[in-house]
PDB file of C-alpha atoms in Angstrom:
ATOM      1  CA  UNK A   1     104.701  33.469  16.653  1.00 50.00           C
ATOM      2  CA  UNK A   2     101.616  31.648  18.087  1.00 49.00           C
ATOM      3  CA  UNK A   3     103.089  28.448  16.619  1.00 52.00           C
ATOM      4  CA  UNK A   4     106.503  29.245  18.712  1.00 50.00           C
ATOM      5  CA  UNK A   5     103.993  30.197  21.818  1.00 47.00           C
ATOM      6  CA  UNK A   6     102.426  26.382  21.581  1.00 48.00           C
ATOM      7  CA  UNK A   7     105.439  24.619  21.352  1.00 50.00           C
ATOM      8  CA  UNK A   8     106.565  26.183  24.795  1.00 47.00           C
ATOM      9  CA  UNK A   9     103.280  25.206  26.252  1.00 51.00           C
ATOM     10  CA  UNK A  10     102.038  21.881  27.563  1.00 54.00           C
ATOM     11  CA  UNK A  11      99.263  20.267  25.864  1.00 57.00           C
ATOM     12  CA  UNK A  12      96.904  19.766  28.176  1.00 56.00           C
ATOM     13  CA  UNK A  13      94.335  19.518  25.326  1.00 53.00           C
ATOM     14  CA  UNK A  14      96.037  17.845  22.470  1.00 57.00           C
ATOM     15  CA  UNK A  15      94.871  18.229  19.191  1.00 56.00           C
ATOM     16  CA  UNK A  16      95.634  15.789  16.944  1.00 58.00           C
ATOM     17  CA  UNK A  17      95.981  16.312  13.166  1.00 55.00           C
ATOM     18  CA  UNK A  18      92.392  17.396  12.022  1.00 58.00           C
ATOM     19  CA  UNK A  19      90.976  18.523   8.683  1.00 64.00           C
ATOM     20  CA  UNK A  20      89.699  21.991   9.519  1.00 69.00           C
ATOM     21  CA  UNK A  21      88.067  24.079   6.685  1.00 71.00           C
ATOM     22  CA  UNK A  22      90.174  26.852   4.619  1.00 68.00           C
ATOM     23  CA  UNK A  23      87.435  29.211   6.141  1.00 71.00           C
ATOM     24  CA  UNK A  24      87.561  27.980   9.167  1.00 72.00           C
ATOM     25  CA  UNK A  25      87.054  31.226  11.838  1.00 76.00           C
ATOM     26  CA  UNK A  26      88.103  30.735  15.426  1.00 72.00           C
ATOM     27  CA  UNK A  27      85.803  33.962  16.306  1.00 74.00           C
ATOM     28  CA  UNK A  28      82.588  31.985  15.947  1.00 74.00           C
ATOM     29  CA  UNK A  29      81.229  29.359  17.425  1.00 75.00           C
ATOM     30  CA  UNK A  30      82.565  25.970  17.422  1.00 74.00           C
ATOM     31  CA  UNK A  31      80.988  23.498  15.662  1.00 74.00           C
ATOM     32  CA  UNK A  32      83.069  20.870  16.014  1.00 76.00           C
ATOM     33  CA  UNK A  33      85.264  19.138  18.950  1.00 71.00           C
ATOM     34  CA  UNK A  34      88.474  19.390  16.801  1.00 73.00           C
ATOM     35  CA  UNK A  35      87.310  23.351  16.397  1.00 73.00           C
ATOM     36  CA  UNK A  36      86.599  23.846  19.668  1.00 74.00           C
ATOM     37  CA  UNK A  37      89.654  22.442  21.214  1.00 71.00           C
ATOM     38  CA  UNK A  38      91.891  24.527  18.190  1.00 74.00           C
ATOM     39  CA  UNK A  39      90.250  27.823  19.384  1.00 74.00           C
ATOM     40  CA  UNK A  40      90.875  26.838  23.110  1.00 70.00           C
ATOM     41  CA  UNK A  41      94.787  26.528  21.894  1.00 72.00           C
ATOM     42  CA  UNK A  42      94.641  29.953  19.823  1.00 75.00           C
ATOM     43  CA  UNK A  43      93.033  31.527  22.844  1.00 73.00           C
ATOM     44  CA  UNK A  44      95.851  30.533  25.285  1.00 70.00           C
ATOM     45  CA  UNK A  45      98.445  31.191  22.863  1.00 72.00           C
ATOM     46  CA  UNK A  46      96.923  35.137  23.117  1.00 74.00           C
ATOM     47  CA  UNK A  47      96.807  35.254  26.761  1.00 72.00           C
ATOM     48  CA  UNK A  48     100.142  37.127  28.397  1.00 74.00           C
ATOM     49  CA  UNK A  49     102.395  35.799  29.990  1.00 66.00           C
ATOM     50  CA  UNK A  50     101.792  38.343  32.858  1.00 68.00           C
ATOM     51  CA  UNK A  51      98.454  40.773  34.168  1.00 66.00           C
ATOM     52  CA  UNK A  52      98.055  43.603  36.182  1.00 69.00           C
ATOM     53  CA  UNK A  53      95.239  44.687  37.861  1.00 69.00           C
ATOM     54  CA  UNK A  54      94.729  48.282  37.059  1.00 68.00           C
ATOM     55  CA  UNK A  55      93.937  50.082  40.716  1.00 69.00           C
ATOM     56  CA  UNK A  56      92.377  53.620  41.330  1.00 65.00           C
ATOM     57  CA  UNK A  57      93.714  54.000  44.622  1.00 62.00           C
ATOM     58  CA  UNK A  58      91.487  56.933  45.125  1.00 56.00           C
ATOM     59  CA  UNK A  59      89.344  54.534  45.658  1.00 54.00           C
ATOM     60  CA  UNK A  60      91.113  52.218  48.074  1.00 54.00           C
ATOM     61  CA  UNK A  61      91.465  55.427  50.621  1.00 51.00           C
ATOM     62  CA  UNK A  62      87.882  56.029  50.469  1.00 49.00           C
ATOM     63  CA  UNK A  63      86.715  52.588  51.377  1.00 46.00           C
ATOM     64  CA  UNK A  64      89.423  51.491  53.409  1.00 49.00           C
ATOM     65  CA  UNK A  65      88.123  50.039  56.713  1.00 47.00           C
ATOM     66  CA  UNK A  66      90.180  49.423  60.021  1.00 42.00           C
ATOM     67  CA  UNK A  67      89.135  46.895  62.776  1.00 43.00           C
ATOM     68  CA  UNK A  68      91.275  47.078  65.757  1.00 41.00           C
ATOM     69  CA  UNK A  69      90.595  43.977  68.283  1.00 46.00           C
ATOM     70  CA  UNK A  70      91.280  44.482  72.088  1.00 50.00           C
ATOM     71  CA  UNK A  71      92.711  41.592  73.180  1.00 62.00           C
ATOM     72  CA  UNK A  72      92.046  42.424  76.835  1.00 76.00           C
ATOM     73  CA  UNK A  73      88.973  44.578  78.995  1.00 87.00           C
ATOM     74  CA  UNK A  74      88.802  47.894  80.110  1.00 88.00           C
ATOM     75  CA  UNK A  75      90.332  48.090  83.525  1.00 87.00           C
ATOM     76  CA  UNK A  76      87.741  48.510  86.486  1.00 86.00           C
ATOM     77  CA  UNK A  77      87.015  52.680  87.129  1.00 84.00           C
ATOM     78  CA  UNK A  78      88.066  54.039  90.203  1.00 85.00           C
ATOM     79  CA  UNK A  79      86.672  52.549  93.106  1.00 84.00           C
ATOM     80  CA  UNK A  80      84.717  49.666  91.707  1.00 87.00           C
ATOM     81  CA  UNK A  81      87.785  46.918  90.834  1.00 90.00           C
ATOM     82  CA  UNK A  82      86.218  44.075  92.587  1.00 93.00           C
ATOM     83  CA  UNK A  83      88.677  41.913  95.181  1.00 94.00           C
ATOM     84  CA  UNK A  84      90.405  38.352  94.587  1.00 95.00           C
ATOM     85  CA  UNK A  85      88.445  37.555  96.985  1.00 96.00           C
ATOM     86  CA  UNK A  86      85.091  38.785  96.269  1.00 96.00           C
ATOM     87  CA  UNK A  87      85.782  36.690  92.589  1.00 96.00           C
ATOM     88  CA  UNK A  88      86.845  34.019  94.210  1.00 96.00           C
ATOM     89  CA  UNK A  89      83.439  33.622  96.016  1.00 97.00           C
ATOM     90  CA  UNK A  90      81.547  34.154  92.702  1.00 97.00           C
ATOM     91  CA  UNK A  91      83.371  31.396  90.540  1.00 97.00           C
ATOM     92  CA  UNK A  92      82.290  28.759  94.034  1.00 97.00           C
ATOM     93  CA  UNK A  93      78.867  30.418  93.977  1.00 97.00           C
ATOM     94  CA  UNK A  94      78.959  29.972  90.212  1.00 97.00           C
ATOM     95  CA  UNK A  95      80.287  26.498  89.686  1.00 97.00           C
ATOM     96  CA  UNK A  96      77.428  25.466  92.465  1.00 97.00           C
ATOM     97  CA  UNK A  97      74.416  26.467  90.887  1.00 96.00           C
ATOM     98  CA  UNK A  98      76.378  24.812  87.617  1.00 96.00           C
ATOM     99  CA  UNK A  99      76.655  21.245  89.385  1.00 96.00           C
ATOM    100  CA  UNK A 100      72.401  21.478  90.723  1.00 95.00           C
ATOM    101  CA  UNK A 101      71.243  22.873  86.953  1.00 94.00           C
ATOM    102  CA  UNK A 102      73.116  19.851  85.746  1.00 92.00           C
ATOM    103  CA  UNK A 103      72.115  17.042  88.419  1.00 93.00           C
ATOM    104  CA  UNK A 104      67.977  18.275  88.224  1.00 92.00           C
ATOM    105  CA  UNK A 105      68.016  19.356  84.715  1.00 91.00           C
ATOM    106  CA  UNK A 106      65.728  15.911  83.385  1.00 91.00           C
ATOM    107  CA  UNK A 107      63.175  17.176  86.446  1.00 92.00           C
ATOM    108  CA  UNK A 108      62.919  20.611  85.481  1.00 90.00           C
ATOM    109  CA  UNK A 109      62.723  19.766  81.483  1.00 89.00           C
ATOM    110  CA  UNK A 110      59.599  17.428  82.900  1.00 89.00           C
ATOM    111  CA  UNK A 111      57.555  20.250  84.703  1.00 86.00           C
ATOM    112  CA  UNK A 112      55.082  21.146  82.336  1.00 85.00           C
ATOM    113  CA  UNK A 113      55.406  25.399  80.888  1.00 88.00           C
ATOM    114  CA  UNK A 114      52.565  27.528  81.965  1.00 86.00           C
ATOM    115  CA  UNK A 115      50.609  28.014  79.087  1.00 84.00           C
ATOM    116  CA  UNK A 116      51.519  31.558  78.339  1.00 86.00           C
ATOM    117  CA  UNK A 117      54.792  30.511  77.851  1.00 90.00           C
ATOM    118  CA  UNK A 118      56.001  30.262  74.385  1.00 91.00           C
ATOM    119  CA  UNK A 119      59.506  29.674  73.598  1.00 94.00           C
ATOM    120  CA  UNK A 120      60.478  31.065  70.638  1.00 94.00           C
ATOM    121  CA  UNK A 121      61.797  28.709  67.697  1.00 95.00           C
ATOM    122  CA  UNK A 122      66.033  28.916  67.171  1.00 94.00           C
ATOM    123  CA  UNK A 123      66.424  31.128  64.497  1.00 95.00           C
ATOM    124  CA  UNK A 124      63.744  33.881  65.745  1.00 96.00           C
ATOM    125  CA  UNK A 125      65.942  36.717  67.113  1.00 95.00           C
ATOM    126  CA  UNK A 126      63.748  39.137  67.467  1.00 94.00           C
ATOM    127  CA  UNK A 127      61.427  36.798  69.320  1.00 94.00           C
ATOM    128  CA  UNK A 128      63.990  35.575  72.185  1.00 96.00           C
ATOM    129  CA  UNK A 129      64.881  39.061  72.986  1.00 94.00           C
ATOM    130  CA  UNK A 130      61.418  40.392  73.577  1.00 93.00           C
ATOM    131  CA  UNK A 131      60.845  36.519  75.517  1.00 95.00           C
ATOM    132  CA  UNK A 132      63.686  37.435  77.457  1.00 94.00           C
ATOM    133  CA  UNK A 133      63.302  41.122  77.797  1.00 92.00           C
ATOM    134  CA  UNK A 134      59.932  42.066  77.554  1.00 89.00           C
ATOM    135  CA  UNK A 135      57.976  44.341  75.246  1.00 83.00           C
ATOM    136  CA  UNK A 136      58.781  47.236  77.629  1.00 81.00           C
ATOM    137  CA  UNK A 137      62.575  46.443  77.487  1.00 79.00           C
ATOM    138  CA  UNK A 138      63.027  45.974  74.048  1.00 72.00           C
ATOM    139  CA  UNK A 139      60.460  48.772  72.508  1.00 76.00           C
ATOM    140  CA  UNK A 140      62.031  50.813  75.631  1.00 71.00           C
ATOM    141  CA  UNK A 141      58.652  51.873  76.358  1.00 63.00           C
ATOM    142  CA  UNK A 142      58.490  53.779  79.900  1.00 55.00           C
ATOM    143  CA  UNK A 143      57.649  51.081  82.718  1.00 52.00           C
ATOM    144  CA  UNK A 144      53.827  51.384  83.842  1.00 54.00           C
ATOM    145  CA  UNK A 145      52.770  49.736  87.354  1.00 48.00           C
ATOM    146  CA  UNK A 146      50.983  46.657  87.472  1.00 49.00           C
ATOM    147  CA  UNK A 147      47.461  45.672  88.522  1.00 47.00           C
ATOM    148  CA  UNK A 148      48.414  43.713  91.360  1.00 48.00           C
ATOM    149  CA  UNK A 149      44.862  42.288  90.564  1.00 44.00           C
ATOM    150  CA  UNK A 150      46.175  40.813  87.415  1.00 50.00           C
ATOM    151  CA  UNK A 151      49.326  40.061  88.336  1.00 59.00           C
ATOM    152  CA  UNK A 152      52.571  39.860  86.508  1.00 75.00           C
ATOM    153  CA  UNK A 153      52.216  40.011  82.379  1.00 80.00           C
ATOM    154  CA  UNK A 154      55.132  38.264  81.627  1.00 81.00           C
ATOM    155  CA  UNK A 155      54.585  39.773  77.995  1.00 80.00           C
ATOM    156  CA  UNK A 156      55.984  43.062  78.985  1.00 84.00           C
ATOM    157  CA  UNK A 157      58.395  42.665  81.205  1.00 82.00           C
ATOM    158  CA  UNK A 158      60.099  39.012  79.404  1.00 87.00           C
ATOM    159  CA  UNK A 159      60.119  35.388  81.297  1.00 92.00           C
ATOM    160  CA  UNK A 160      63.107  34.969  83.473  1.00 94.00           C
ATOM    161  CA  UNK A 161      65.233  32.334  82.919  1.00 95.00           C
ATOM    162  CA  UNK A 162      63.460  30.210  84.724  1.00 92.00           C
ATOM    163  CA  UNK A 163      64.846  26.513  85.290  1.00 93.00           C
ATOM    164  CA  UNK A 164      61.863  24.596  83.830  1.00 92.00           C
ATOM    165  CA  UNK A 165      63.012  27.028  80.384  1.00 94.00           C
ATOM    166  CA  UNK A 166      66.446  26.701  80.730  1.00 95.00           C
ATOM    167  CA  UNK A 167      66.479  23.092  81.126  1.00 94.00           C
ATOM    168  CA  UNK A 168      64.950  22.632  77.632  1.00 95.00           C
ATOM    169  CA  UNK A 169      67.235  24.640  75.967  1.00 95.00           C
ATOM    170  CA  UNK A 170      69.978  21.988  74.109  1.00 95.00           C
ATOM    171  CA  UNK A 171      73.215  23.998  73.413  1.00 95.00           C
ATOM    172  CA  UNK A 172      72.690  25.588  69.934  1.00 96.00           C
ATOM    173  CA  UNK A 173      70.022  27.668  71.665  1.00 96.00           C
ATOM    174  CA  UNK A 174      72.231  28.534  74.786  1.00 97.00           C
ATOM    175  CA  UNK A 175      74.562  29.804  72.093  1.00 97.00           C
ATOM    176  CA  UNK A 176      72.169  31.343  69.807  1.00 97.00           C
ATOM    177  CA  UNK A 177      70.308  33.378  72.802  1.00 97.00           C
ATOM    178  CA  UNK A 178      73.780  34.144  73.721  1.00 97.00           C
ATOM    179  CA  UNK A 179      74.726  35.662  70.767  1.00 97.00           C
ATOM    180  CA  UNK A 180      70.643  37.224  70.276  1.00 97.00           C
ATOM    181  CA  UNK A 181      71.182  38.950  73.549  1.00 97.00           C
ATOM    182  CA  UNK A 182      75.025  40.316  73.360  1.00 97.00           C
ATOM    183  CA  UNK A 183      74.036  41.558  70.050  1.00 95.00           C
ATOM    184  CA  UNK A 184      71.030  43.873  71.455  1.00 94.00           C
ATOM    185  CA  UNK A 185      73.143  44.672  74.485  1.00 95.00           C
ATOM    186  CA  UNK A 186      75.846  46.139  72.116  1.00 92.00           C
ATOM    187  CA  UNK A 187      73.534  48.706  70.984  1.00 91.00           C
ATOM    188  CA  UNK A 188      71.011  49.052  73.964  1.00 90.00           C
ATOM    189  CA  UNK A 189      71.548  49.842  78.028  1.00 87.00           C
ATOM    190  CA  UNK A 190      72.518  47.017  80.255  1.00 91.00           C
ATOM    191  CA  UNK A 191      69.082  46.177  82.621  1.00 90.00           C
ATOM    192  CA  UNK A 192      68.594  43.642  85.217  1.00 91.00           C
ATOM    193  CA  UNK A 193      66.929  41.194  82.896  1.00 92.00           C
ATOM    194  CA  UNK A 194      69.576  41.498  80.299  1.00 95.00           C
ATOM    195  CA  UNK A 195      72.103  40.395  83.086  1.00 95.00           C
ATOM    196  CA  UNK A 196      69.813  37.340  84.944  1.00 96.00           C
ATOM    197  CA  UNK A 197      69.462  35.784  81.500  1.00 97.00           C
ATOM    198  CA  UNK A 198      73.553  36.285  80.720  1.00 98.00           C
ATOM    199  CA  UNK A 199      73.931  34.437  84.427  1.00 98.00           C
ATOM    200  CA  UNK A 200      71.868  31.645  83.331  1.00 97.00           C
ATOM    201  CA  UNK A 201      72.980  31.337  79.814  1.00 97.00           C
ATOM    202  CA  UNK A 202      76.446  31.225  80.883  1.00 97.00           C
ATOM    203  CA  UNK A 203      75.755  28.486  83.937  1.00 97.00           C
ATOM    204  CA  UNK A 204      74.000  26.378  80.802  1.00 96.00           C
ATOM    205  CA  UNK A 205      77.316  26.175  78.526  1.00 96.00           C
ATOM    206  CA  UNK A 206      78.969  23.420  78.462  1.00 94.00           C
ATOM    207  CA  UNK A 207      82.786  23.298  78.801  1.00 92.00           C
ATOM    208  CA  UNK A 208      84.830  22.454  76.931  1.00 92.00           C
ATOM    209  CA  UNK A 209      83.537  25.230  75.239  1.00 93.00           C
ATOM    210  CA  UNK A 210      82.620  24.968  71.026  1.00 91.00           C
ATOM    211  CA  UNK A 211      84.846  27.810  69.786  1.00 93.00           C
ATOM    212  CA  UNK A 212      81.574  30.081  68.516  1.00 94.00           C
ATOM    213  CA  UNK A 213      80.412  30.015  72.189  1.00 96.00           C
ATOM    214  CA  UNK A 214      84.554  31.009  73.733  1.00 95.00           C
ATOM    215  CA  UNK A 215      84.351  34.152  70.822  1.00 95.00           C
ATOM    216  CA  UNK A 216      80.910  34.983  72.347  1.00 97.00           C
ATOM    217  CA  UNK A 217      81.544  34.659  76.281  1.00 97.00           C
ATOM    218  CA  UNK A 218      85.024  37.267  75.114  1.00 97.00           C
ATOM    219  CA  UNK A 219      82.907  39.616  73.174  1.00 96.00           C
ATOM    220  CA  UNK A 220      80.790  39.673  76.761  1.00 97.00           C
ATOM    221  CA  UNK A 221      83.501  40.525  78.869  1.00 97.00           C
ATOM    222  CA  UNK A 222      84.656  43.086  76.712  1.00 96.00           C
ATOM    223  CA  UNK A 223      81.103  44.952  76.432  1.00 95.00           C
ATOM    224  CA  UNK A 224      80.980  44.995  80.480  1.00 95.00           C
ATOM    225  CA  UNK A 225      84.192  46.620  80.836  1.00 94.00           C
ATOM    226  CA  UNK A 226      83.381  49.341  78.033  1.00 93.00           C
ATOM    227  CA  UNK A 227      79.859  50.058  80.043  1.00 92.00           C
ATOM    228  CA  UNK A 228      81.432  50.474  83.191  1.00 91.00           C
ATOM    229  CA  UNK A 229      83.839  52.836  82.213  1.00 89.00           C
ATOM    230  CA  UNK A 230      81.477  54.924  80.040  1.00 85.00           C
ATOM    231  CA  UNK A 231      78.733  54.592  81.621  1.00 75.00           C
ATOM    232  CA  UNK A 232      77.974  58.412  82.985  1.00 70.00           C
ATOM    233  CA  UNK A 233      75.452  57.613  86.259  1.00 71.00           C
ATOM    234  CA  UNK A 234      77.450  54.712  87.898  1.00 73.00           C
ATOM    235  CA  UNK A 235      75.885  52.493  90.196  1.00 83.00           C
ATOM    236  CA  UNK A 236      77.402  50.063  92.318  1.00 85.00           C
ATOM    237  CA  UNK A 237      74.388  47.119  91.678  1.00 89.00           C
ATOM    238  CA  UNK A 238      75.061  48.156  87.791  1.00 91.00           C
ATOM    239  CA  UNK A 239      78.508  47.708  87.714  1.00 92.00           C
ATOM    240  CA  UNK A 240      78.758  44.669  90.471  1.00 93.00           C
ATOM    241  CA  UNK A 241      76.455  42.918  87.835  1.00 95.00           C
ATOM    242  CA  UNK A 242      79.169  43.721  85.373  1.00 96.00           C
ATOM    243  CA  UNK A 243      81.564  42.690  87.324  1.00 95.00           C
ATOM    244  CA  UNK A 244      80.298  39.547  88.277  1.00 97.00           C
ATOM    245  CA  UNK A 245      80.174  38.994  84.568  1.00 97.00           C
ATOM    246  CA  UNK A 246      83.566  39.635  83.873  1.00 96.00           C
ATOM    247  CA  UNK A 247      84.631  37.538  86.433  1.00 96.00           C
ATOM    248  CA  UNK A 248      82.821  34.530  85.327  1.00 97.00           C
ATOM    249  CA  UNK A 249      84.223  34.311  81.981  1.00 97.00           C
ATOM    250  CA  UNK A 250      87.827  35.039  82.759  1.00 96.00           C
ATOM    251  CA  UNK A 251      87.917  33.057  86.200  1.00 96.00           C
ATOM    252  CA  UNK A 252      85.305  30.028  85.250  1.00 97.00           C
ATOM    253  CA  UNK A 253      85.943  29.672  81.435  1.00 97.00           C
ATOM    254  CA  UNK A 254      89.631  30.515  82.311  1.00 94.00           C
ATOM    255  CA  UNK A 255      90.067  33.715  79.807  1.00 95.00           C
ATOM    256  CA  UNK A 256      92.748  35.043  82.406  1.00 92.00           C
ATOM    257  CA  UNK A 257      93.438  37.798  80.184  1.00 93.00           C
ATOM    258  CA  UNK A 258      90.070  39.475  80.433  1.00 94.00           C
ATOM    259  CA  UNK A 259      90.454  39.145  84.503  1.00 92.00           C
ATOM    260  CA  UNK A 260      89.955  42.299  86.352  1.00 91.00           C
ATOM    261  CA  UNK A 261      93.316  42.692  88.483  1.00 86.00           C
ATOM    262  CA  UNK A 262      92.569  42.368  92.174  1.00 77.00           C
ATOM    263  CA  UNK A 263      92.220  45.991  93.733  1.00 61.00           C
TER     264      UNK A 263
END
């Protein structure tokens, strides 16, 4: 039978006519080439011709795991769907401070860093989003006033995205705070720093857009409109931040379907 089984078989490892011992036992280990190859042959010649995978599919409905993607955001609640026009203005406003980051960026990356400022290195998450947010925002430690004496500790309440940082950031940290930041805000309450350092990473991209930073600016868009809505003690500076965030990405990276439909 195993004879019949080669025959049917290409050789892909010929074997030519060998002298192999009368006690010659393809269950140990080879000591020869001419063994080896022989056992490779008897081996094959054993396999069948078809397998199935034996499935518990218990198992499968315990572990099975859906992921629905929204293609689109949450419409606007009630009362706070911003106007064609009102977008309109943002994407000039927008595309202006875009054009003077741009034309003074080389004399901003000149101006020497105060010396408490530290910039964290790329791959340091955790250390951009207390730069960015501040020890109180990101340990969400209760907000304490100032010595006006002392002045502002930059250390708790995170550096804003000032131009002489911003300029010195090439694009693989734009995207990387990007992604830092979204990632904390997915989990954590939208704040006024969160959403000045998503205004100036956004007006630092540069289009065309790499495809990791499009997936990020979407996953953005999408997170506004899902605050909005569920957020329970609506404000209109919250959700005009929001807004204005949505309406950057659809209307200035062109991702028309995430566009809030004019009220």
């Amino acid at each position: 039978m195993e004879s019949a089984v080669e025959e049917l078989m290409p050789r892909l490892l010929p074997v030519g006519d060998c002298d192999l011992p009368d006690d010659f036992d393809p269950t140990v280990p080879p000591r020869t080439p001419q063994e080896y190859l022989r056992r490779v042959q008897i081996e094959a010649a054993r396999c069948p011709d078809v397998v199935v995978a034996q499935i518990d599919p218990k198992k499968l409905r315990k572990k099975q795991t859906v992921n629905i993607a929204i293609s689109g955001c949450q419409p606007a609640p009630e009362g706070y769907s911003p106007t064609l026009e009102w977008q309109q203005q943002q994407v000039a406003n927008f595309s202006s401070v875009r054009q003077s980051l741009n034309k003074h960026r080389n004399h901003w990356r000149s101006q020497d860093l105060d010396s408490n400022v530290n910039m964290p290195k790329l791959e340091d998450e955790e250390g951009w989003k207390k730069f960015c947010l501040g020890e109180r925002v990101y340990s969400e430690i209760d907000a304490e006033p100032d010595d006006e004496n002392l002045g502002i500790d930059y250390i708790k309440v995170g550096f804003p995205p000032l131009l002489s940082i911003v300029s010195r950031m090439n694009q693989a940290t734009v995207t990387s705070v990007l992604e830092y930041l979204i990632s904390w805000f997915a989990e954590k309450k939208f704040t006024p720093e969160l959403g000045r350092w998503f205004y100036a990473l956004l007006a630092c991209l540069e289009k065309p857009l790499l495809p990791e930073a499009h997936s990020l600016i979407r996953q953005l868009a999408r997170q506004c409109s899902e605050v909005r809505v569920l957020e329970d003690n609506k404000s209109e500076e919250q959700v005009s931040a929001l807004n204005l965030l949505i309406c950057l990405v659809s209307r200035y990276f062109d991702q028309r379907d995430l566009a809030d439909e004019p009220s």
